[in-house]
Amino acid sequence: MDFYLITLVKMALTAIVLLTCCAYAVWVERKVLAHIQLRPGPYFVGPHGLLQPLADLIKLLTKEGIVPSHVNPFFYLIAPFLAVTLGLTSIVVIPFTPPFEVLGHQVALGLTDLNIGVLFILAISGLGVYGIAIGGWASNNKYSLMGSLRSSAQMVSYELPLALAIAAPLLSINSLNFRQIVNAQEGFAFGIIPHWSIFAGPVPQILSFLIFITAAFAETNRVPFDLPEAESELVAGFHTEYSSMMFASFFMAEYANIITICCVATALFLGGWHPLWPSAYGSDLVPVVLLAGAGLMLLFHAVHAARRRTWDRFSFPVFGLLFLGLAPLFLIPVLKPVLIPFFWFVAKAGFLVFVFIWIRGTLPRFRYDQLMRFAWTFLFPLAVANLLVTGLVVALTGN
Amino acid sequence: MSDPGLTAQLEPVETAPGSTRKMVLNMGPQHPSTHGVLRILLELDGEIITKAQPDIGFLHTGIEKQAEALGWQQVVTLTDRMDYLANLSNNLAYVLPVERLLGLEIPAKAQWLRVLLCELSRINSHAVWLGTHALDLGAMTVFFYCFREREDILRLFEMFSGQRLMTSYIRIGGVALEPPRGWHAAISKFASGLSDKIDEYEDLLTKNPIFLQRTQGVGHLSLERLLDLGVTGPMIRAAGLAWDIRKSEPYSSYEKFDFDIPTCTESDVFSRFRVRVDEMRQSLRIVNQALEGMPEGPWKADAPKVVLPDREKMKTQMEALIYHFKIVTEGFRVPAGDAYVPVESPRGEIGFFVASDGTSKPLRVFMRTPSFGNLQSLTPLFEGRLIADSIASLGSMDFVLGDVDR
Amino acid sequence: MDALLFLVFAAIAVGCAINLVLQTHPISSALSLVGVMGSLAVLYLLLGGEFLAAVQLIVYAGAIMVLFTFVIMLLNAGAEKKPSRKVLSTAVALPLLFTLAGIGAYFAATQTPSADVVKFGAFTAGPLEIGRALFTRYLLPFEVTSVLILIAILGAIVLARKEI
Amino acid sequence: MLADNLKEMPVPAAIEAWDPDAILHSSFEHGETTLWISPDKILPLCAHLKASLQFNRLSGLTAIDLYPQEPRFEVVYLLHSIPANQRLKLKVALPGDNPALPSVTSVWAGADWYEREAFDLFGVTFTGHPDLRRIMLPDYWEGHPLRRDFPTHGHKYSYKDE
Amino acid sequence: MQLPLPLPAQVPLSWYLILSVILFVTGAAGFLLRRNIITVFMCIELMLNAVNLTFIAFSHQLKQVDGNLFAFFVMVVAAAEAAVGLAIILTVFKNRSTLEVDEVSSMKL
């Protein structure tokens, strides 16, 4: 019984944490995008708009969920539910830290340790298309239908290069289990270059990493592949008719997918929780330095304010002290084996999320036929060639 | 503008065996990329448009009719409201034929000020165009960069006229107000930074492979077809014809300025982008020349029956007070006749055909607006092409619905 | 717990299968089939077919059924106009089918020793075992299926061309 | 019949030579050439102007309502020749009841919307136009608002109705 | 863990087989009774799935991987079949604009 209880608690915790992360990913996206585009972004609700996600949530929850008269209500209502469920599901196989000991129990951050973790991710992301397809179809709107048709074709097409890009590093790692995959990337070549998939192995998998990230953009319907919701052509694509929490569910699903796929990329290619350089050279101090630096900077600005907004007077000292207080946690020997790997994992995944936003602020969007041609005539052959070369080298060098 | 029954006027959708079914899509009048209230009925075969029928008039406010009820000078305020991105060109295009009918001689300083402000509004209009066009293609950031420049220009307009958008600054007989203190420094400051900012847009777009793929070879129409359809402005120049009214029929002392007519020969969306970006640079050249060589002198014509006297004079001289009273209560009379003076607005040839019957109100003001002419190329630009391409071509036409519908 | 999982997912599978047959709109049928496939994937997991469970979701639910829904949306196929066949043929066919099901179930229940229970974890066919068998004993069939898929792709392309 | 100050100009002279009856009368004021053309000659004249005299653009087309004068309408063609850098104004006088003209869409495709607009706002019919419908106003609109007997504040509508 | 229901802790193999029979027969019934060509096609897929379940159940029973492999091959063939079948359906619909099986009975139009 304990096992089921613990699993339930873990599931609930993961869902809450992931949903919060999604909400704040939206905040981060709006903030980063705004700064790329020379504007402040959200800053009214709470200090630096930090409470904006909460405000959005309240707004979306209290809005009327409109079900237009011409839709197919069952499918119309089930589509956002499907999308958000599938979006939240795939995170369960990602391990965030190595196992550590708490009160005599071996535990690790991460929900489950599936043998076929990678296949599970592929399976769930393959099902992810249903939410969009059904939502677009059930809306009974021409723009929605075209959006959902596009997205079905797009996601099925980009699944192939995605899967092939995942397969290449697995050839040398020889496992489908995420924990084993991350463990295989431990260590440093020449004592300094990390033994991550993109650097090490018989064939550095930098190419398949790029293919993976490109296909991931398409899988998550992000610029430059955001054709299903290309607002200049299809108004809002598959979610044109949706409002309130149903719309928010699609939104959440998109961000959950982004976070998941960034975590997958981190675990597969970027060495998971392994640090960027050996701890012998002080990589363990990075979070301490970063947090302490941020805290000190905030305190400095709290004293020497360039311009005083009402919130800053309180938020700068509070956050400064908070960060300063967090910094020493990374030095406590008991917490070290949890926090340091977790920090590295989150830092890498967070950087990838930042790349997603950065690209959105930079690139225009593809045309539909160009997008399909890009998948089939460029990405797919490239992924196959990469897989073949990797397989050949692994076969020749391996035992 | 038509009632919803227009859908029925499209040929019935064929469902006979052997033919794929076609879908009729009603794009607009509320659609993110029709840039206003344009409605287009599309007949689609998959993602290819087989038939496109634009439907305009949703913004028809009867400006031409209103003009017949207002005094000559008052019509200027109406012209601002047609093409709200290039209002100074509109003002100028209205003012010029009236001044021709009146036989007014405009002092050099007023002419140069008009040129300066028209070129600023050209930069403004092209910046807005570039931003929205890039937004249509999914490049969101360019939009905000362009609006930064637009904001600067609108501040300059506000400085001159007290208004950001509806400036009504160019009036019959000169300009509305004396240029404000510090205007020269303000414009110089803006102009000195603009070149780098145009480079910034080009950094984001010109070499971006996705942007090139989306725009190169898209939306091609031959020069003959464009001329036949009555298209003017950058679209014609992007098709290879170096025709610019500022050069061919100079007005408002444009002949004294040194600038080039940027042209391209491909006549696709990308060449229209190139032409407009180059035009921004040429406009910057003109602005700089106007700043350097701004002549001294009066800023309104010496025509007491037409131009309001100075406030100072009005309060001290009896004669000026009488003129002021007459102009304000009755307006001024314009000799009978008609005139048409074309002006190169950011979108192409704008011209007001003004007819007078000798009274203090116009007999007829016909507005030959560039957007109206350019929009006629929509059907050939759409038919037989992809929806995504049609969005790019639609953006490249650069129309303002207020200008189309009036 | 095994029994509970089996019963729950078997019930979902049967429910979805019946729904598939009863629904008039093809999209509903397709989604019911996805439901059957999803619950079967769980049953495969219970039977130790880890790899097959994943492939069931990736290939069947994630690719084949997406193709089905895609085609249904593309053709904009509506609900069937006439609900089903003539009453007589239904009346004859259904009892026959039920009889067939009864016979099958009878044999399944009696011919297998009741002591044979399915133990979760007693047997696992993970990627490693499948791969090893696939590339040794079943190499020829494997290659033949790849040729089959190639032919299928060509056939699909030929059929889907505009001219036909 | 050409005005004196137009006799020297090549284009009016060429038109005069092409058909002496085409030009009813003419004027040259403020540097703008205006020719009054008889209604039945306008279509062949436009074709001739485009084919032989390089007038490749129809810059605009509109009408003037001279109510209560008769002939009531004047349809104005604003022509432009880019190669010769020349502009020409053609005017056709039309009677008040049932004003009609041949359409020039066959010469310049761009005349399409201008003629529709003149039809919509003035009620001038263009025979031979491929798609003569209202363009600005809805199909159910009654009357032609740019006629001078159409009140500026609109008819059949008063604020009391609200 | 004690279950509240009077259930065996483990399921006999026959239960899986009976489930497979039920699914197969449902598929067959749909195949015979439905008129929409796409639904008919989906019923075939359902029958294939039922067979796969049997394969995997026996594979577990015999503790041999072969049953899994058979199921795998069935899936591959089903994928190929779906590709060709749907292409045929598209063509049929293009030529006859109907999806009713009965109306596609003649070879020529």
PDB file of C-alpha atoms in Angstrom, chain C residues 7 11-12 15 33-34 50 53-54 72 78 81-82 84 101 118 125 128 146-147 149 152-153 158:
ATOM      1  CA  LEU C   7     -10.482  -5.880 -15.273  1.00  0.00           C
ATOM      2  CA  ALA C  11     -13.614  -3.229 -19.515  1.00  0.00           C
ATOM      3  CA  ILE C  12     -12.337  -0.068 -21.192  1.00  0.00           C
ATOM      4  CA  GLY C  15     -16.487  -0.691 -24.028  1.00  0.00           C
ATOM      5  CA  LEU C  33     -10.266   2.447 -31.473  1.00  0.00           C
ATOM      6  CA  VAL C  34      -7.520   4.610 -29.977  1.00  0.00           C
ATOM      7  CA  GLU C  50       7.135  -3.751 -22.605  1.00  0.00           C
ATOM      8  CA  ALA C  53       3.267  -1.801 -25.434  1.00  0.00           C
ATOM      9  CA  ALA C  54       5.388   1.161 -26.471  1.00  0.00           C
ATOM     10  CA  ILE C  72     -11.532  11.358 -41.999  1.00  0.00           C
ATOM     11  CA  GLY C  78     -20.055  12.794 -42.080  1.00  0.00           C
ATOM     12  CA  LYS C  81     -26.878   8.127 -43.369  1.00  0.00           C
ATOM     13  CA  LYS C  82     -28.439   4.720 -43.090  1.00  0.00           C
ATOM     14  CA  SER C  84     -26.824  -0.210 -40.595  1.00  0.00           C
ATOM     15  CA  ALA C 101     -17.692 -15.815 -29.464  1.00  0.00           C
ATOM     16  CA  VAL C 118      -0.319 -14.391 -15.676  1.00  0.00           C
ATOM     17  CA  ALA C 125      10.059  -9.015 -23.543  1.00  0.00           C
ATOM     18  CA  LEU C 128      16.857  -6.140 -25.633  1.00  0.00           C
ATOM     19  CA  SER C 146      10.928  -3.684 -44.687  1.00  0.00           C
ATOM     20  CA  VAL C 147      10.517  -4.494 -48.378  1.00  0.00           C
ATOM     21  CA  ILE C 149       6.714  -1.281 -46.238  1.00  0.00           C
ATOM     22  CA  ALA C 152       3.363   0.024 -49.464  1.00  0.00           C
ATOM     23  CA  ILE C 153       4.900   3.504 -49.560  1.00  0.00           C
ATOM     24  CA  VAL C 158       0.980   6.030 -56.765  1.00  0.00           C
TER      25      VAL C 158
END
